[in-house]
Structures are given as C-alpha cells and as structure tokens.
mmCIF file of C-alpha atoms and ligand atoms in Angstrom:
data_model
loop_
_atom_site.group_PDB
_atom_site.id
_atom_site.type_symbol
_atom_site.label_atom_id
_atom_site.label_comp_id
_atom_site.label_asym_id
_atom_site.label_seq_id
_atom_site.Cartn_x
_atom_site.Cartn_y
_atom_site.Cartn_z
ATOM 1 C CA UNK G 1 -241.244 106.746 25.332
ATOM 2 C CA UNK G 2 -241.349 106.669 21.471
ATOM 3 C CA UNK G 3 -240.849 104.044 19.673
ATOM 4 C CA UNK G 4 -236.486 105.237 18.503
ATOM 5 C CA UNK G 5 -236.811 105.480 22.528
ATOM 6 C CA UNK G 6 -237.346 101.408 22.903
ATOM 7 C CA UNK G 7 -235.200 100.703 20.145
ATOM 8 C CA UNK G 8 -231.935 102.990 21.960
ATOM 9 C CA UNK G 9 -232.535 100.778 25.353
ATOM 10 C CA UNK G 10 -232.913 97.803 23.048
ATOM 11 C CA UNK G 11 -229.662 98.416 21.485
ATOM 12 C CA UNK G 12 -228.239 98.680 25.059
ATOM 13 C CA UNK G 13 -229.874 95.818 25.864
ATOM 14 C CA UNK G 14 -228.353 94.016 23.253
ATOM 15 C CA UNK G 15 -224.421 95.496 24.125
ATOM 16 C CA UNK G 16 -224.502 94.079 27.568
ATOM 17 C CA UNK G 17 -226.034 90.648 27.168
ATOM 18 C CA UNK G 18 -223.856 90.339 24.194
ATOM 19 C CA UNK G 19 -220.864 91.574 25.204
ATOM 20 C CA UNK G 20 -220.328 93.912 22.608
ATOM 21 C CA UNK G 21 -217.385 96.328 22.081
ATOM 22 C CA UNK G 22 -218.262 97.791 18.836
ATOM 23 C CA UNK G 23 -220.275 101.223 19.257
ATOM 24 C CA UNK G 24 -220.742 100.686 15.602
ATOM 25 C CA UNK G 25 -222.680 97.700 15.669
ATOM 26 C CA UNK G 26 -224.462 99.438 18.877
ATOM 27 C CA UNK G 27 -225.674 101.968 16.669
ATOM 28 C CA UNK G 28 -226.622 100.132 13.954
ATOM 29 C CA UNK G 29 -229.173 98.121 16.753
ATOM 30 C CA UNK G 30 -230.096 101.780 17.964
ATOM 31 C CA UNK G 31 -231.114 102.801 13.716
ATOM 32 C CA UNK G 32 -232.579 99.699 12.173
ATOM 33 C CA UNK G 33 -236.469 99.446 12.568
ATOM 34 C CA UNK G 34 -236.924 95.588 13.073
ATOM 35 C CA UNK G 35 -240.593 95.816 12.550
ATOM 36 C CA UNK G 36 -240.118 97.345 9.040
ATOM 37 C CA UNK G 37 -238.487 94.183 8.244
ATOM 38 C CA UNK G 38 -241.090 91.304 9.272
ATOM 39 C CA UNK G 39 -244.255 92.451 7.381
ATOM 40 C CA UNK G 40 -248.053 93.820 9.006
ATOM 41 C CA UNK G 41 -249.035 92.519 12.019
ATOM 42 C CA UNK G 42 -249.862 90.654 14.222
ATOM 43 C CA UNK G 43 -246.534 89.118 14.856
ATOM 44 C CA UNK G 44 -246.100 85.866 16.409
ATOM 45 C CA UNK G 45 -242.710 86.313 18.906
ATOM 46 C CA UNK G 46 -240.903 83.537 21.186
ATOM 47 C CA UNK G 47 -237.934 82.646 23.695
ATOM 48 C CA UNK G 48 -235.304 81.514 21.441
ATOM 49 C CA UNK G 49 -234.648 78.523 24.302
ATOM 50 C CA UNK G 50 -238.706 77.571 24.263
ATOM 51 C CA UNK G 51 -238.468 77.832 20.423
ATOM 52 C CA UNK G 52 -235.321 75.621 20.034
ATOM 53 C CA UNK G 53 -236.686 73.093 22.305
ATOM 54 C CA UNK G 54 -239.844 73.113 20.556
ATOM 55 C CA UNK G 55 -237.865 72.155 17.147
ATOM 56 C CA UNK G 56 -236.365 69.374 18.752
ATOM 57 C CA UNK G 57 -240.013 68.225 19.752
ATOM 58 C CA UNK G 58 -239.047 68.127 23.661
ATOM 59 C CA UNK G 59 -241.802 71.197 23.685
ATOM 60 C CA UNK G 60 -244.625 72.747 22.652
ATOM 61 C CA UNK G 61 -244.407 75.900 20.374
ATOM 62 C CA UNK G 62 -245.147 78.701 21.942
ATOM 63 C CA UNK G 63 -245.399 82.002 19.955
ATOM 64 C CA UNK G 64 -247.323 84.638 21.358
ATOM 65 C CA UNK G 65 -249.167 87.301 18.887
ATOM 66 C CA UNK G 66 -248.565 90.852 18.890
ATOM 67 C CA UNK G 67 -249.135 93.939 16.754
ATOM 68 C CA UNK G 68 -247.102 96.150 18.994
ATOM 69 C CA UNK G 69 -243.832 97.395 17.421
ATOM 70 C CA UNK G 70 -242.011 97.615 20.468
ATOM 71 C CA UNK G 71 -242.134 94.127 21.451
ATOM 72 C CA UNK G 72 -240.128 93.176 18.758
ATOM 73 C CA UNK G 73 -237.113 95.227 20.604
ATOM 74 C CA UNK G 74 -236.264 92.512 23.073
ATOM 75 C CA UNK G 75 -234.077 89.564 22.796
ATOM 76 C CA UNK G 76 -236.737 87.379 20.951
ATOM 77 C CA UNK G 77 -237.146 85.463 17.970
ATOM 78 C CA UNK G 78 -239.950 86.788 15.885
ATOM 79 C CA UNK G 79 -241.615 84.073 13.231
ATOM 80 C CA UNK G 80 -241.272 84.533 9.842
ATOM 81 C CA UNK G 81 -242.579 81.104 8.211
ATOM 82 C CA UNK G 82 -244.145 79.529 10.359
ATOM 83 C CA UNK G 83 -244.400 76.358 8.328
ATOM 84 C CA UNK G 84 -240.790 76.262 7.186
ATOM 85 C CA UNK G 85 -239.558 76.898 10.932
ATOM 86 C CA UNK G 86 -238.271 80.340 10.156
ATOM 87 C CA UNK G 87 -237.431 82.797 12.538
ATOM 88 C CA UNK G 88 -235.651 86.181 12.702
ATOM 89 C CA UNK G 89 -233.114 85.365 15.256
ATOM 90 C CA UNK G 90 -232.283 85.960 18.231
ATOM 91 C CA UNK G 91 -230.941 89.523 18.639
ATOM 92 C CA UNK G 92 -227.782 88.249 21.475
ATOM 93 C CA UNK G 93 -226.893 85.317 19.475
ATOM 94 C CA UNK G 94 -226.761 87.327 15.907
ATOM 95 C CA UNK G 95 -225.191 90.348 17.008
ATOM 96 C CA UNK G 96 -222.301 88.243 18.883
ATOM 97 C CA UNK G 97 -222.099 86.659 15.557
ATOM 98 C CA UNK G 98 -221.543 89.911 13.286
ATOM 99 C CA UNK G 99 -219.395 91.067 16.347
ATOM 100 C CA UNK G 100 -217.210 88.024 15.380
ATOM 101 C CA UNK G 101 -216.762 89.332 12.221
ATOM 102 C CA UNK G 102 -214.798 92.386 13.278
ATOM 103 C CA UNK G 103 -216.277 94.704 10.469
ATOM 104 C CA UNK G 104 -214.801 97.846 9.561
ATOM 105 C CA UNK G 105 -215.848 100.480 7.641
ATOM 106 C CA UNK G 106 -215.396 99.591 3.753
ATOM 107 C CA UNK G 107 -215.506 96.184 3.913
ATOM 108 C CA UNK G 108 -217.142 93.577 1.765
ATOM 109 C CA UNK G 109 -219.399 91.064 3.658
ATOM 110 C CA UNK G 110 -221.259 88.299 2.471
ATOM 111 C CA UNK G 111 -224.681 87.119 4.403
ATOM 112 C CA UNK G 112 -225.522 83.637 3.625
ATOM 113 C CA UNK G 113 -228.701 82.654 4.530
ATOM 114 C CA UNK G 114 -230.550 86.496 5.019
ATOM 115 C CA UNK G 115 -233.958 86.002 5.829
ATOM 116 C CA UNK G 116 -236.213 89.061 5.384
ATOM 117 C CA UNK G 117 -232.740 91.025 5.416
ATOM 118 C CA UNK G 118 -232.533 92.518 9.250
ATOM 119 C CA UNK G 119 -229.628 91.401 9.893
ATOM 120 C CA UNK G 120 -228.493 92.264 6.334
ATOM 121 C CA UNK G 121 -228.881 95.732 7.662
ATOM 122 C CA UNK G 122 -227.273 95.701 10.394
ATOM 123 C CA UNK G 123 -223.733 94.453 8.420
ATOM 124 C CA UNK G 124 -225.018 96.856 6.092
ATOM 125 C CA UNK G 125 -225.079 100.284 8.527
ATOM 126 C CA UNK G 126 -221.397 98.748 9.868
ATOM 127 C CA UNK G 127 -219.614 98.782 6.773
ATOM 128 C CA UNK G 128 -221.111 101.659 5.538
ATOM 129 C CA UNK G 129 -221.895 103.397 2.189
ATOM 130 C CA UNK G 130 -218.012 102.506 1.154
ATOM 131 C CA UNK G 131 -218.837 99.092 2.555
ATOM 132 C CA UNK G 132 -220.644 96.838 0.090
ATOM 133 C CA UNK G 133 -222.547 93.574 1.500
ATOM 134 C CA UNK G 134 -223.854 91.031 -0.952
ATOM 135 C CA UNK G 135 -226.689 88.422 0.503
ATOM 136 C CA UNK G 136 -228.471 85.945 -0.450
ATOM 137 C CA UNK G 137 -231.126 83.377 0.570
ATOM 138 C CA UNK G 138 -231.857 79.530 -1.343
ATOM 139 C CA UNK G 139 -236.011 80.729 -0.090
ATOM 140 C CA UNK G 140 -237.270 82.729 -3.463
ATOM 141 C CA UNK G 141 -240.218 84.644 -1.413
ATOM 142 C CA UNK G 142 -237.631 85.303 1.256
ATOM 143 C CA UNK G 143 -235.160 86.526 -1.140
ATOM 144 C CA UNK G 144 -237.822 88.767 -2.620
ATOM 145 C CA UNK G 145 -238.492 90.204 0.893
ATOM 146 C CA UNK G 146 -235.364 91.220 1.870
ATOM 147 C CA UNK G 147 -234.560 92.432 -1.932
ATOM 148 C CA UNK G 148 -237.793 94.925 -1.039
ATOM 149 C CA UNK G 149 -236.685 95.807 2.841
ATOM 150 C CA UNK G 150 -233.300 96.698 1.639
ATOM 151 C CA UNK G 151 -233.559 98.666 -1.042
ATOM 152 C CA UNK G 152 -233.056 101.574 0.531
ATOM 153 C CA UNK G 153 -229.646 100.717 0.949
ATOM 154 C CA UNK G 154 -227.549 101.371 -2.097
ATOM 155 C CA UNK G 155 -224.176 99.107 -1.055
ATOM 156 C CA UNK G 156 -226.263 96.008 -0.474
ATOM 157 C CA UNK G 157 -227.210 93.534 -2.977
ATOM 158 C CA UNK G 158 -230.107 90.643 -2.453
ATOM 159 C CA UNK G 159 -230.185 87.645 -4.399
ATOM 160 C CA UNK G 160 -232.209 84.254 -4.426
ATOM 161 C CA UNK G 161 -229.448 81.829 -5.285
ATOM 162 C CA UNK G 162 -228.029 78.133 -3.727
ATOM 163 C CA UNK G 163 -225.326 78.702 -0.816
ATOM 164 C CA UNK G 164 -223.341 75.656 -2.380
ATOM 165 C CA UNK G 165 -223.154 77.825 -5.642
ATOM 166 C CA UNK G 166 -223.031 81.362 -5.174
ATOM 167 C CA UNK G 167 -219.568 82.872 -5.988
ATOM 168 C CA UNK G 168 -219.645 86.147 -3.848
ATOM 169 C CA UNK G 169 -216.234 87.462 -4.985
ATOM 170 C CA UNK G 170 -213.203 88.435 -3.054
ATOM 171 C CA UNK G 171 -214.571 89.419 0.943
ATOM 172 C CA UNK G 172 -213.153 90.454 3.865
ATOM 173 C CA UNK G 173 -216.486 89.270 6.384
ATOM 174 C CA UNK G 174 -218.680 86.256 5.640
ATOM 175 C CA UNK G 175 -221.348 85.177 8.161
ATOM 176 C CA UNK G 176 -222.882 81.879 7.328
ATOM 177 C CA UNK G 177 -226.742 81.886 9.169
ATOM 178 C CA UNK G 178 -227.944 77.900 8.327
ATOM 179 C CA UNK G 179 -226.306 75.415 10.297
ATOM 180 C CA UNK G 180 -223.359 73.121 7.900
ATOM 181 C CA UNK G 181 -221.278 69.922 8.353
ATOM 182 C CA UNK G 182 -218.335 71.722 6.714
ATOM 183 C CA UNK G 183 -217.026 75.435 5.542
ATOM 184 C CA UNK G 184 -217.683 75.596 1.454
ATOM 185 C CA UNK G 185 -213.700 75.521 -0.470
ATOM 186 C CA UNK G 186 -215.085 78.662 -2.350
ATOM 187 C CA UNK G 187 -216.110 80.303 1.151
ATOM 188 C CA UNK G 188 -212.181 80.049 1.938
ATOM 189 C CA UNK G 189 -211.161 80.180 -1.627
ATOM 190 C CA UNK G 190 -212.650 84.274 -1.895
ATOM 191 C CA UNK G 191 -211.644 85.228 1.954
ATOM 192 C CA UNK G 192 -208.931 87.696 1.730
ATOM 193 C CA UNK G 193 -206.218 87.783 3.495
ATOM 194 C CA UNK G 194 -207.224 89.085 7.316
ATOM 195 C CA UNK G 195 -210.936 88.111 6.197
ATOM 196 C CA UNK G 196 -213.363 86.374 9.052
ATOM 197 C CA UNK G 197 -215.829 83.685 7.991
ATOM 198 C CA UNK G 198 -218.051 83.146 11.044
ATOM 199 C CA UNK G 199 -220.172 79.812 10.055
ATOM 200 C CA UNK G 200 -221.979 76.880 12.404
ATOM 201 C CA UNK G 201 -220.975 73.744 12.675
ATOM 202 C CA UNK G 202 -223.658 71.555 13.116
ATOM 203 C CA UNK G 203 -224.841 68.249 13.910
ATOM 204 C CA UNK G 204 -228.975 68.145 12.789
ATOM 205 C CA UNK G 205 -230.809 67.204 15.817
ATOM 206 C CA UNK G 206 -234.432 67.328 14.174
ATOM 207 C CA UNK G 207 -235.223 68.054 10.119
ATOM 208 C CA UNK G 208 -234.967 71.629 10.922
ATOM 209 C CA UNK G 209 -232.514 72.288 13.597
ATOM 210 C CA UNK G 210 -228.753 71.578 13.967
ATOM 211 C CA UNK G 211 -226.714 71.864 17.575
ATOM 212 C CA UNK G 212 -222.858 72.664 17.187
ATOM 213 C CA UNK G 213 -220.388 75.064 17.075
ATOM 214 C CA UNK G 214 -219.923 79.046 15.805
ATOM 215 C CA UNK G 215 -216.771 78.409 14.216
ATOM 216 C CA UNK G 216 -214.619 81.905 13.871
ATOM 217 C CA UNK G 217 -212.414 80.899 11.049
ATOM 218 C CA UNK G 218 -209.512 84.071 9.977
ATOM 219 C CA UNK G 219 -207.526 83.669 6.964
ATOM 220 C CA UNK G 220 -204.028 84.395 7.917
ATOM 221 C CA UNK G 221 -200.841 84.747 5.505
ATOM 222 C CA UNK G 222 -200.031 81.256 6.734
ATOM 223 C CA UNK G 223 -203.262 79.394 6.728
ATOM 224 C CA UNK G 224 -206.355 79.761 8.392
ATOM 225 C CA UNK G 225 -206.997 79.820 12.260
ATOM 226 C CA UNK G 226 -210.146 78.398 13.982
ATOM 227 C CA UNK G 227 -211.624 79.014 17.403
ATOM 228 C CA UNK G 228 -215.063 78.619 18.766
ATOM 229 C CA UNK G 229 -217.146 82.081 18.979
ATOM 230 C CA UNK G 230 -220.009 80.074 21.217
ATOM 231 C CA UNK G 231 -222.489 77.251 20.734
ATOM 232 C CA UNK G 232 -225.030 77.603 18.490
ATOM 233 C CA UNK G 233 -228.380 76.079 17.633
ATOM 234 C CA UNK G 234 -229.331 77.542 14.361
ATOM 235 C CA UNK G 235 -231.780 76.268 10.838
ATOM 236 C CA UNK G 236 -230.276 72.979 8.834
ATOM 237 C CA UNK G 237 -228.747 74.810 5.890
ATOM 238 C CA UNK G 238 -230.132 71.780 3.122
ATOM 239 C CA UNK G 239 -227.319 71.868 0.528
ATOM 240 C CA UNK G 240 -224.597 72.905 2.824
ATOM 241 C CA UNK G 241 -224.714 69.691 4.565
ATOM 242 C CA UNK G 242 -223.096 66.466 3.645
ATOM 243 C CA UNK G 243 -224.892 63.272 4.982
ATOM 244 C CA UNK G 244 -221.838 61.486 5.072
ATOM 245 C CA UNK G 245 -219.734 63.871 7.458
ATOM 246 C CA UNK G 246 -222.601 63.033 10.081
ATOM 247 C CA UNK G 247 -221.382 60.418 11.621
ATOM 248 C CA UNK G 248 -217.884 62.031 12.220
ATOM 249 C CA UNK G 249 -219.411 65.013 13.398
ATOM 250 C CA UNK G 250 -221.460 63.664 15.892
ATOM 251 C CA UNK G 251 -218.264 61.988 17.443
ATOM 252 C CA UNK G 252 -216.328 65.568 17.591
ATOM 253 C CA UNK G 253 -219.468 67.591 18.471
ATOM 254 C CA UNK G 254 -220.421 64.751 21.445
ATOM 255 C CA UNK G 255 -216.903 64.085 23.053
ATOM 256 C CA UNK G 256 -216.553 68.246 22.948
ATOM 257 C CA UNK G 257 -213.260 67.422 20.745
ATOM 258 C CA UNK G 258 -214.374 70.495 18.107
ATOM 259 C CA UNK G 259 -214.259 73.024 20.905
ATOM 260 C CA UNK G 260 -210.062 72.519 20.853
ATOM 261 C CA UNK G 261 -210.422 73.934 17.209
ATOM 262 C CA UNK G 262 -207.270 76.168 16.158
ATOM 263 C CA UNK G 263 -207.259 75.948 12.491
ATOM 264 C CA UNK G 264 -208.402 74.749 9.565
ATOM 265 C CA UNK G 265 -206.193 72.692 7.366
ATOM 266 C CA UNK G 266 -206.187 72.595 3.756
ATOM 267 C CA UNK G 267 -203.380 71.016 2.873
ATOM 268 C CA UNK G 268 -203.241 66.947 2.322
ATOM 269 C CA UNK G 269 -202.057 64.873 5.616
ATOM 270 C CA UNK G 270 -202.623 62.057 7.322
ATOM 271 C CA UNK G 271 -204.543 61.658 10.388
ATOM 272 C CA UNK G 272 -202.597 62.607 13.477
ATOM 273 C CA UNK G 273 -203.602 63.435 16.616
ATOM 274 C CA UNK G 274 -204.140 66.594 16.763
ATOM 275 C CA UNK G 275 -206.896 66.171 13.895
ATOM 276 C CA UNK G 276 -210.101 66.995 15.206
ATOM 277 C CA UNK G 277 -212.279 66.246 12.653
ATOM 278 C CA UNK G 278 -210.215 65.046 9.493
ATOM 279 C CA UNK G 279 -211.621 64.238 6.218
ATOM 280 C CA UNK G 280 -210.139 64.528 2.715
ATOM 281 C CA UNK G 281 -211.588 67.756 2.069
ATOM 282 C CA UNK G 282 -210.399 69.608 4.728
ATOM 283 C CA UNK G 283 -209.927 69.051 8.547
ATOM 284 C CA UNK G 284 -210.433 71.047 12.289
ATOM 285 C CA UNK G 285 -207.479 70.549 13.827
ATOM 286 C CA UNK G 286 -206.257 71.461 17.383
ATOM 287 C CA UNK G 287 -202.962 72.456 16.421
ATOM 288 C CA UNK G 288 -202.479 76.134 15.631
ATOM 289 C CA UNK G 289 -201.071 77.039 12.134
ATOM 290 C CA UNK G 290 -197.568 77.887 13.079
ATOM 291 C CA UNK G 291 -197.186 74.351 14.347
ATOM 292 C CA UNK G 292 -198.033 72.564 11.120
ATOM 293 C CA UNK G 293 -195.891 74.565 9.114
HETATM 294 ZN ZN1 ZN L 301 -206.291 66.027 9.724
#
C-alpha cells in the first residue's frame, strides 16, 4: 500500500467513527498529507483518552515515537509542543467538529486557535478556491508554522493575533479549537445570518485542559439557537476565559443543566427558569428562540 493508500482507508476510518455525511469533508481527509504538517521526524503520537487523562495528572504521558508517515493516519493525537501541552487533535473529535459547521462551497470560515494549520486545511479543501478561510493562533512560532504549511493554499490566510481581539469580518463558519467560559460578542456580532459558530464550553480541570461542552450555536433571523454537538475535552484558550464565570460554569457543566442548551440569548432579562447559565453578558438558555420572542 502507498502511502495516498493509508491516507484513503484513514479517511474512511475517520467517516464511520465520526459519523460523517459530508463526502466533501471525506475527501478532504483522503487529500491532506498530515505529516507535511507536523515537521521531520520522529513524531511523538498518543490515545487522545491516555493523553487527556495524563493532563489532568490521573496518568502518566505516554507518547510513543515514530518516523513512519503512516502512523500518523489513525485516530491519534500527534504532539506538537510538548512543553506547552500541544497536540494536533484528534482526527474523530475535529472532523465531527468541522462537520458541525455544515460548510459549503464558498463560504468564509474562521479557525480560531489553528495549530500547525491541518485542520486549517481541511476547512480549507471544503470551501474551496471560492471559499476563503482566515485563521489564526495567539502562539507566534505556531502561527509561523501554519503561515508556511499553508501557503500553498491561495484562499487561506494565517495570522498570529489574540482570539479576544481579532475581528475576522462577516463569516458564515467559525470553529473555535481552545476551550472558553463564554462565546466572544464579536464572534456573534460577524456571524451571518444562517452562519454556525461551533466553540467549547469549558470548565478548566488542570492549567491546560478544560472538560465541557461543543456548543453548535446557528444564527437564525430571530436569534441564535444552541444545541450540544458532543462533549469535549480540548486546550484552556488563556484570554478567552473569564475567571469569574467559573464558578457558574461549574454548577451548569456538573448538574448536566448546559446539555438542555437551545439558544443563546442576547437580549437583557431577568433570570427565569429556563436560564441555564445567565449572566449579564449573555446567557444559555433551555428555551428555544421562538419561545422568548
Ligand atoms: Zn437568562
């Protein structure tokens, strides 16, 4: 078998523990070489449950080394800084992710958080040429990587910039990949109208890693809608979180009250029931948008 051989029965791999229905975003797993993304070899790989256990300190690390290309096509976390805790994720996890954010061809998309930029690519091949995809990372050196890996790709920009900052302009896709207490106003504030912002919820469990919820939020003429695309553990995203909304979090994320999410309200209101996490910024409510109208 040669090496587009693994990465086809990867990609196949990848559609059935995933679930996914897009041949687009099949292909794209089929195209993208993962190993052109992560730098030379030897690369040091792990079980995305061994390495989230590990973060929480309830295990020992355990990356194996390899400087075999084709064991990066399986559904493993590869290490990227080893120091920071960085990892390219988990293939399942991301591509259920980007399959939440129901891409079409000529979209804009916005990757928050991209790493060395696989993943990038991946939005990148589903959008297309007439697509555009703007990402960015808060790591300089990481920014820098993925700037170089994607180059060839003429729709995608790469910039080393603050997630609390960066304006990415009007999008119709924007996948958040650090874990946050709360969705951004702008992030809302530049989703058009139909647009998906898939983005964790999380509550941080160690100084790296944050358990919660992949919150699928669609902005609707109405309002915006809400519903859990699957738990997540994911990276703290440092300036995306707000110490104070800890304590409030770890209430909804404990008592499983966040998985009820059905919208997202903007407007001001006082507490009510259905309010699921309610602060004066915004709150997760269980009541679906045509009911609060
Ligand atoms: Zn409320």
């Amino acid at each position: 078998m040669t090496l587009d051989d693994y990465r086809r029965f990867f990609a196949e791999e990848i559609e059935q523990v995933a679930s996914l229905t897009s041949p687009a975003l099949v292909e794209a797993f089929a195209r993208v070489p993962r190993e052109k993304f992560l730098g030379a070899p030897p690369w040091h790989v792990a079980s995305p449950e061994k390495r989230a256990l590990a973060a929480m300190g309830l295990a020992p690390v355990e990356y194996r080394a390899t400087s075999e290309p084709r064991h990066l096509y399986h559904n493993i976390v590869v290490s990227v800084d080893r120091a920071k805790d960085i990892n390219n994720g988990q293939p399942s996890a991301l591509a259920s992710w980007i399959q939440a954010l129901d891409l079409q061809p000529g979209d804009r998309a916005y990757h928050l958080g991209c790493g060395v930029g696989y993943y990038t690519a991946i939005i990148a091949e589903v959008v297309g040429p007439a697509g555009s995809v703007v990402a960015i990372d808060a790591q300089p050196d990481l920014a820098a990587r993925a700037r170089e890996n994607l180059s060839g790709y003429t729709h995608v920009t790469v910039q080393h910039a603050d997630g609390g900052a960066f304006d990415p302009d009007a999008c119709d896709a924007i996948l958040v990949n650090a874990g946050v207490t709360h969705p951004q106003p702008l992030w809302l504030d530049r989703l058009r109208e139909g647009g998906r912002l898939v983005v964790p919820i999380t509550l941080a469990v160690s100084a790296t890693i944050g358990q919660g919820i992949m919150a699928r939020i669609l902005r609707r003429p109405s309002g915006y809608s809400a519903a859990v695309a699957s738990p997540v553990a994911i990276f703290n995203g440092g300036s995306l979180r707000d110490p104070e909304m800890e304590a409030p979090l770890r209430k909804a994320l404990t008592t499983g009250a966040l998985f009820k999410i059905k919208s997202l309200r903007r407007e001001p209101h006082e507490a009510e029931e259905s309010c699921l996490l309610h602060t004066p910024r915004m709150c997760l409510s269980s009541m679906a948008i045509e009911e609060h109208l």
